[in-house]
Amino acid sequence: QVQLVESGGGLVQAGGSLRLSCAASGSIFSIAAMGWYRQAPGKQRELVATVTSGGSKNYADSVKGRFTISRDNAKNTVYLQMNRMKPEDTAVYYCNLDSARGFNYWGQGTQVTVSS
C-alpha cells in the first residue's frame, strides 16, 4: 500500500506563486515516475508535469516556463513550484506515482485557486 500526501495548495492572486509538495510513503519498492495532474470544474484531469527517477521532466505546454517540478528521491517527495500563476491554473491538483512494478497511485488532491 502506498500513500501520497499533498500539501501547499491555497488561494493566490494572479501573478503570484505557490509550491506544492507530495510525500509518498508505504510499500514503495521502486518509483518510476512522479508527477502532478490537475482537474478544473467541468473539465477532464490533465497532466501538469512529471519527473522520472532518472530526472527527465515533462511539462504541459500551458505551464512551461512558469512551473517547475523537482524531486527528492531520498524523501520520496515531489514538488511543484508554480510561478506567474493565472486564473486558468485554478483546479484541484493531484499527485501521481508510477511504480516500477506497474502500479499507479493518486493523492487525495489539493485545491489551488488563483484570483484575478
CSV table of C-alpha atoms in Angstrom, one decimal:
chain,number,residue,atom,x,y,z
A,1,GLN,CA,0.0,0.0,0.0
A,2,VAL,CA,1.3,3.4,-1.0
A,3,GLN,CA,0.0,6.7,0.4
A,4,LEU,CA,0.5,10.1,-1.2
A,5,VAL,CA,0.1,13.2,1.0
A,6,GLU,CA,-0.1,16.5,-0.8
A,7,SER,CA,0.3,20.0,0.8
A,8,GLY,CA,0.7,23.6,-0.2
A,9,GLY,CA,-2.5,24.4,-2.0
A,10,GLY,CA,-4.4,27.6,-1.4
A,11,LEU,CA,-5.5,30.9,-2.7
A,12,VAL,CA,-3.2,33.2,-4.5
A,13,GLN,CA,-3.6,36.3,-6.7
A,14,ALA,CA,-2.8,36.3,-10.4
A,15,GLY,CA,1.0,36.6,-10.9
A,16,GLY,CA,1.7,35.1,-7.5
A,17,SER,CA,3.4,31.8,-6.6
A,18,LEU,CA,2.6,28.6,-4.7
A,19,ARG,CA,4.6,25.5,-4.0
A,20,LEU,CA,3.0,22.1,-3.8
A,21,SER,CA,4.6,19.1,-2.1
A,22,CYS,CA,3.7,15.4,-2.3
A,23,ALA,CA,5.3,12.9,0.0
A,24,ALA,CA,5.0,9.2,-0.7
A,25,SER,CA,5.1,6.5,2.0
A,26,GLY,CA,4.2,2.9,2.5
A,27,SER,CA,5.3,-0.1,0.4
A,28,ILE,CA,7.5,1.7,-2.0
A,29,PHE,CA,10.0,-0.6,-3.7
A,30,SER,CA,10.9,1.5,-6.7
A,31,ILE,CA,9.4,4.6,-8.2
A,32,ALA,CA,9.4,5.0,-12.0
A,33,ALA,CA,8.0,8.5,-12.0
A,34,MET,CA,6.1,11.0,-10.0
A,35,GLY,CA,4.1,13.9,-11.2
A,36,TRP,CA,1.2,16.4,-10.9
A,37,TYR,CA,-2.1,16.4,-12.7
A,38,ARG,CA,-5.0,18.9,-12.3
A,39,GLN,CA,-8.7,19.0,-12.8
A,40,ALA,CA,-10.7,22.1,-13.2
A,41,PRO,CA,-14.5,22.1,-12.7
A,42,GLY,CA,-16.3,20.6,-15.7
A,43,LYS,CA,-13.0,19.5,-17.3
A,44,GLN,CA,-11.1,16.3,-17.5
A,45,ARG,CA,-8.0,15.7,-15.5
A,46,GLU,CA,-4.9,16.8,-17.3
A,47,LEU,CA,-1.2,16.4,-16.9
A,48,VAL,CA,0.8,19.3,-15.5
A,49,ALA,CA,4.3,17.9,-15.0
A,50,THR,CA,6.1,14.7,-14.4
A,51,VAL,CA,9.6,13.7,-13.5
A,52,THR,CA,11.2,10.2,-13.8
A,53,SER,CA,13.5,8.5,-11.5
A,54,GLY,CA,16.3,9.4,-13.8
A,55,GLY,CA,15.4,13.1,-13.7
A,56,SER,CA,13.7,13.5,-17.1
A,57,LYS,CA,10.9,16.1,-16.9
A,58,ASN,CA,7.8,16.7,-18.9
A,59,TYR,CA,5.5,19.7,-18.8
A,60,ALA,CA,2.2,20.7,-20.2
A,61,ASP,CA,2.6,23.5,-22.8
A,62,SER,CA,0.3,25.7,-20.7
A,63,VAL,CA,2.7,25.7,-17.8
A,64,LYS,CA,6.1,25.6,-19.5
A,65,GLY,CA,8.3,28.4,-18.3
A,66,ARG,CA,6.1,29.1,-15.2
A,67,PHE,CA,6.0,25.8,-13.3
A,68,THR,CA,9.0,23.7,-12.2
A,69,ILE,CA,8.8,20.1,-11.0
A,70,SER,CA,11.5,18.7,-8.8
A,71,ARG,CA,12.0,15.6,-6.8
A,72,ASP,CA,13.9,14.5,-3.7
A,73,ASN,CA,14.5,10.8,-4.2
A,74,ALA,CA,15.8,10.3,-0.6
A,75,LYS,CA,12.5,11.6,0.8
A,76,ASN,CA,10.2,10.1,-1.9
A,77,THR,CA,8.8,13.6,-2.3
A,78,VAL,CA,7.9,15.6,-5.4
A,79,TYR,CA,7.5,19.4,-5.6
A,80,LEU,CA,5.7,21.7,-8.0
A,81,GLN,CA,6.9,25.3,-7.9
A,82,MET,CA,4.2,27.4,-9.6
A,83,ASN,CA,5.1,31.0,-10.6
A,84,ARG,CA,3.3,33.7,-12.5
A,85,MET,CA,0.1,32.0,-11.9
A,86,LYS,CA,-3.0,32.6,-13.9
A,87,PRO,CA,-6.7,32.3,-13.1
A,88,GLU,CA,-6.8,29.4,-15.5
A,89,ASP,CA,-4.5,27.5,-13.2
A,90,THR,CA,-7.3,27.1,-10.8
A,91,ALA,CA,-8.0,23.5,-10.2
A,92,VAL,CA,-7.6,20.6,-7.8
A,93,TYR,CA,-4.1,19.3,-8.2
A,94,TYR,CA,-3.4,15.6,-7.8
A,95,CYS,CA,-0.1,13.9,-7.1
A,96,ASN,CA,0.6,10.8,-9.0
A,97,LEU,CA,3.1,8.0,-8.6
A,98,ASP,CA,4.0,5.3,-11.1
A,99,SER,CA,5.9,2.4,-9.5
A,100,ALA,CA,8.5,0.3,-11.3
A,101,ARG,CA,6.2,-2.7,-10.9
A,102,GLY,CA,3.5,-1.0,-13.0
A,103,PHE,CA,1.2,0.2,-10.2
A,104,ASN,CA,-0.3,3.7,-10.3
A,105,TYR,CA,-1.3,5.8,-7.2
A,106,TRP,CA,-3.1,9.1,-6.7
A,107,GLY,CA,-3.2,11.5,-3.9
A,108,GLN,CA,-6.4,13.0,-2.4
A,109,GLY,CA,-5.9,16.3,-4.2
A,110,THR,CA,-5.3,19.8,-3.1
A,111,GLN,CA,-7.2,22.9,-4.2
A,112,VAL,CA,-5.4,25.7,-5.9
A,113,THR,CA,-7.4,28.9,-6.6
A,114,VAL,CA,-5.9,31.9,-8.5
A,115,SER,CA,-7.9,35.1,-8.2
A,116,SER,CA,-7.8,37.7,-10.9
